[in-house]
Every structure is written in C-alpha cells, then in structure tokens.
mmCIF file of C-alpha atoms and ligand atoms in Angstrom:
data_model
loop_
_atom_site.group_PDB
_atom_site.id
_atom_site.type_symbol
_atom_site.label_atom_id
_atom_site.label_comp_id
_atom_site.label_asym_id
_atom_site.label_seq_id
_atom_site.Cartn_x
_atom_site.Cartn_y
_atom_site.Cartn_z
ATOM 1 C CA UNK A 8 86.378 96.565 61.561
ATOM 2 C CA UNK A 9 85.245 95.077 64.825
ATOM 3 C CA UNK A 10 81.604 95.496 65.588
ATOM 4 C CA UNK A 11 80.351 96.990 68.796
ATOM 5 C CA UNK A 12 78.607 94.444 70.950
ATOM 6 C CA UNK A 13 75.951 95.955 73.141
ATOM 7 C CA UNK A 14 73.531 94.248 75.544
ATOM 8 C CA UNK A 15 69.831 94.480 74.689
ATOM 9 C CA UNK A 16 69.402 95.900 78.193
ATOM 10 C CA UNK A 17 71.923 96.927 80.838
ATOM 11 C CA UNK A 18 72.107 94.947 84.048
ATOM 12 C CA UNK A 19 70.723 91.597 82.847
ATOM 13 C CA UNK A 20 74.010 89.725 83.150
ATOM 14 C CA UNK A 21 77.554 90.145 84.444
ATOM 15 C CA UNK A 22 80.407 90.932 82.069
ATOM 16 C CA UNK A 23 83.456 89.369 83.715
ATOM 17 C CA UNK A 24 86.866 90.516 82.507
ATOM 18 C CA UNK A 25 88.249 87.187 81.378
ATOM 19 C CA UNK A 26 88.355 83.560 82.324
ATOM 20 C CA UNK A 27 84.942 83.714 83.940
ATOM 21 C CA UNK A 28 81.588 83.076 82.357
ATOM 22 C CA UNK A 29 78.806 85.656 82.462
ATOM 23 C CA UNK A 30 75.905 85.076 84.826
ATOM 24 C CA UNK A 31 72.409 86.456 84.907
ATOM 25 C CA UNK A 32 71.786 88.986 87.657
ATOM 26 C CA UNK A 33 68.691 88.667 89.802
ATOM 27 C CA UNK A 34 67.391 90.266 92.962
ATOM 28 C CA UNK A 35 67.013 88.339 96.182
ATOM 29 C CA UNK A 36 64.984 89.458 99.168
ATOM 30 C CA UNK A 37 67.024 89.255 102.365
ATOM 31 C CA UNK A 38 63.818 89.125 104.422
ATOM 32 C CA UNK A 39 61.678 86.459 102.691
ATOM 33 C CA UNK A 40 64.158 84.863 100.272
ATOM 34 C CA UNK A 41 62.118 85.575 97.145
ATOM 35 C CA UNK A 42 64.098 85.744 93.887
ATOM 36 C CA UNK A 43 63.375 87.969 90.931
ATOM 37 C CA UNK A 44 64.685 88.123 87.380
ATOM 38 C CA UNK A 45 65.287 90.509 85.777
ATOM 39 C CA UNK A 46 66.608 92.275 88.849
ATOM 40 C CA UNK A 47 64.418 94.963 90.336
ATOM 41 C CA UNK A 48 65.655 98.480 89.699
ATOM 42 C CA UNK A 49 64.098 99.557 92.957
ATOM 43 C CA UNK A 50 64.858 97.581 96.075
ATOM 44 C CA UNK A 51 61.277 96.732 97.038
ATOM 45 C CA UNK A 52 60.183 93.145 97.482
ATOM 46 C CA UNK A 53 56.645 92.743 96.140
ATOM 47 C CA UNK A 54 56.076 89.797 98.478
ATOM 48 C CA UNK A 55 56.905 91.242 101.859
ATOM 49 C CA UNK A 56 56.877 94.960 100.982
ATOM 50 C CA UNK A 57 60.278 95.567 102.492
ATOM 51 C CA UNK A 58 63.220 97.341 100.962
ATOM 52 C CA UNK A 59 65.493 94.371 101.365
ATOM 53 C CA UNK A 60 66.536 93.314 97.865
ATOM 54 C CA UNK A 61 70.130 92.666 96.929
ATOM 55 C CA UNK A 62 71.692 91.659 93.610
ATOM 56 C CA UNK A 63 72.601 88.001 93.240
ATOM 57 C CA UNK A 64 74.273 86.040 90.471
ATOM 58 C CA UNK A 65 72.117 83.217 89.183
ATOM 59 C CA UNK A 66 73.189 79.710 88.197
ATOM 60 C CA UNK A 67 74.357 79.256 84.626
ATOM 61 C CA UNK A 68 72.593 75.923 84.296
ATOM 62 C CA UNK A 69 68.973 74.925 84.595
ATOM 63 C CA UNK A 70 66.277 72.701 83.166
ATOM 64 C CA UNK A 71 63.746 73.349 80.418
ATOM 65 C CA UNK A 72 60.231 73.577 81.838
ATOM 66 C CA UNK A 73 58.423 74.490 78.642
ATOM 67 C CA UNK A 74 59.248 75.740 75.172
ATOM 68 C CA UNK A 75 57.693 76.808 71.899
ATOM 69 C CA UNK A 76 59.216 76.986 68.442
ATOM 70 C CA UNK A 77 58.115 80.008 66.445
ATOM 71 C CA UNK A 78 58.293 79.532 62.690
ATOM 72 C CA UNK A 79 57.226 82.979 61.508
ATOM 73 C CA UNK A 80 58.282 86.509 62.333
ATOM 74 C CA UNK A 81 55.852 87.655 65.015
ATOM 75 C CA UNK A 82 53.815 90.763 64.385
ATOM 76 C CA UNK A 83 54.858 94.036 65.931
ATOM 77 C CA UNK A 84 58.436 95.008 66.609
ATOM 78 C CA UNK A 85 59.237 93.263 69.872
ATOM 79 C CA UNK A 86 61.341 90.481 68.382
ATOM 80 C CA UNK A 87 64.124 91.317 65.903
ATOM 81 C CA UNK A 88 66.141 88.111 65.953
ATOM 82 C CA UNK A 89 66.351 85.260 63.465
ATOM 83 C CA UNK A 90 63.351 83.078 62.614
ATOM 84 C CA UNK A 91 62.548 80.304 63.377
ATOM 85 C CA UNK A 92 63.399 80.643 67.029
ATOM 86 C CA UNK A 93 62.529 78.958 70.288
ATOM 87 C CA UNK A 94 61.659 80.391 73.658
ATOM 88 C CA UNK A 95 60.244 79.116 76.903
ATOM 89 C CA UNK A 96 60.861 78.740 80.608
ATOM 90 C CA UNK A 97 63.906 77.460 82.466
ATOM 91 C CA UNK A 98 64.016 76.431 86.119
ATOM 92 C CA UNK A 99 67.281 77.347 87.839
ATOM 93 C CA UNK A 100 68.454 75.440 90.922
ATOM 94 C CA UNK A 101 68.445 78.776 92.778
ATOM 95 C CA UNK A 102 64.662 78.400 92.916
ATOM 96 C CA UNK A 103 63.538 80.724 90.160
ATOM 97 C CA UNK A 104 61.806 80.207 86.826
ATOM 98 C CA UNK A 105 62.860 82.553 84.059
ATOM 99 C CA UNK A 106 61.707 83.168 80.513
ATOM 100 C CA UNK A 107 64.392 82.873 77.882
ATOM 101 C CA UNK A 108 65.167 82.284 74.254
ATOM 102 C CA UNK A 109 66.820 78.982 73.405
ATOM 103 C CA UNK A 110 69.722 78.595 71.011
ATOM 104 C CA UNK A 111 70.349 75.327 69.192
ATOM 105 C CA UNK A 112 71.165 74.060 65.711
ATOM 106 C CA UNK A 113 68.465 71.450 66.086
ATOM 107 C CA UNK A 114 65.122 72.267 67.692
ATOM 108 C CA UNK A 115 64.601 68.530 68.270
ATOM 109 C CA UNK A 116 67.206 68.855 71.024
ATOM 110 C CA UNK A 117 64.740 70.895 73.051
ATOM 111 C CA UNK A 118 62.905 68.701 75.502
ATOM 112 C CA UNK A 119 61.149 69.369 78.776
ATOM 113 C CA UNK A 120 63.518 68.399 81.589
ATOM 114 C CA UNK A 121 66.638 68.784 79.458
ATOM 115 C CA UNK A 122 69.665 70.484 81.041
ATOM 116 C CA UNK A 123 70.547 73.821 79.501
ATOM 117 C CA UNK A 124 73.323 76.342 79.978
ATOM 118 C CA UNK A 125 73.482 80.113 79.627
ATOM 119 C CA UNK A 126 74.865 81.718 76.491
ATOM 120 C CA UNK A 127 75.228 85.387 75.631
ATOM 121 C CA UNK A 128 74.669 85.710 71.897
ATOM 122 C CA UNK A 129 73.891 88.158 69.151
ATOM 123 C CA UNK A 130 70.180 88.686 68.680
ATOM 124 C CA UNK A 131 70.285 91.093 65.751
ATOM 125 C CA UNK A 132 72.253 93.960 64.247
ATOM 126 C CA UNK A 133 70.897 97.424 64.800
ATOM 127 C CA UNK A 134 70.768 100.267 62.280
ATOM 128 C CA UNK A 135 74.256 101.465 63.268
ATOM 129 C CA UNK A 136 75.741 98.009 62.713
ATOM 130 C CA UNK A 137 76.081 97.174 66.407
ATOM 131 C CA UNK A 138 75.618 93.589 67.448
ATOM 132 C CA UNK A 139 72.832 93.545 69.993
ATOM 133 C CA UNK A 140 73.363 90.745 72.515
ATOM 134 C CA UNK A 141 70.865 88.841 74.587
ATOM 135 C CA UNK A 142 70.877 85.856 76.912
ATOM 136 C CA UNK A 143 69.780 82.425 75.707
ATOM 137 C CA UNK A 144 69.965 78.880 76.984
ATOM 138 C CA UNK A 145 71.350 75.976 74.971
ATOM 139 C CA UNK A 146 70.959 72.208 75.536
ATOM 140 C CA UNK A 147 74.039 70.555 77.070
HETATM 141 ZN ZN1 ZN B 221 60.598 89.753 100.555
#
C-alpha cells in the first residue's frame, strides 16, 4: 500500500505537478525588498511596517554558511527524524539566509561554502504511518 506523504507544514514549498522541481516559498516586500522564509502568513513587513508582502519562489541552490552534526537524539519532541543528522544555515542567491537540515550519506561532504541543492525528503513516519516530509539541502 502506498504511504501518504504529507508536508511537515503547509506552504513551505511548491508542489509542482510534474517535470518541475519544488521550490521553497518565501515572502518578499514590494516596498523595501526584504525577503522572509518561511513566508509570512500575514502580509506585514516587519522592516517597513507596510502591508506589501507577496509570495516568491526561492532559488533551489545555495551555499552552506554554517552547519552542525548532531550525534544524539535531542531532548524534547521537536525533532523526530533520524540521528545523527546535520543542520545549519544556507545562503541563497536571492539574498536570504535560511535554516535547514542537510541530507548526505557522508557528513564529511558538508563544508562551509559548499554548493547545496534543495531536496524534499521524508523526515519521519507519524503514528498513522504517513510519511512526513520536510525540506533539506544536499551537497552537489
Ligand atoms: Zn518592507
């Protein structure tokens, strides 16, 4: 039986029909140019206090700015994916820095300045057997 694949949160990335790759969705201020990710539910720009935000699709490729490899399951319930895992910051050419998980078979491939590309991947399976998806970046 095919498993349901559900995003960890609605509205983080596009789900194109076919032939196109998903992209992260951000908000861009039409007045001051500021970018936000995740997109703002309400259309207010915190920089210029105007209601001038519109949804934009962000670049699929960026560069690693920083990363950490986590070897043990963190306390609390905020992370339900596999361990060890890596996360950090990625700079996109659009002019925004975003926090993300990284996906790689070899953590040695993670280096500051390395080019990475967006992937939408399973994070964990929920109690109903659904595959819960999230966005990650992988070295290219
Ligand atoms: Zn603004």
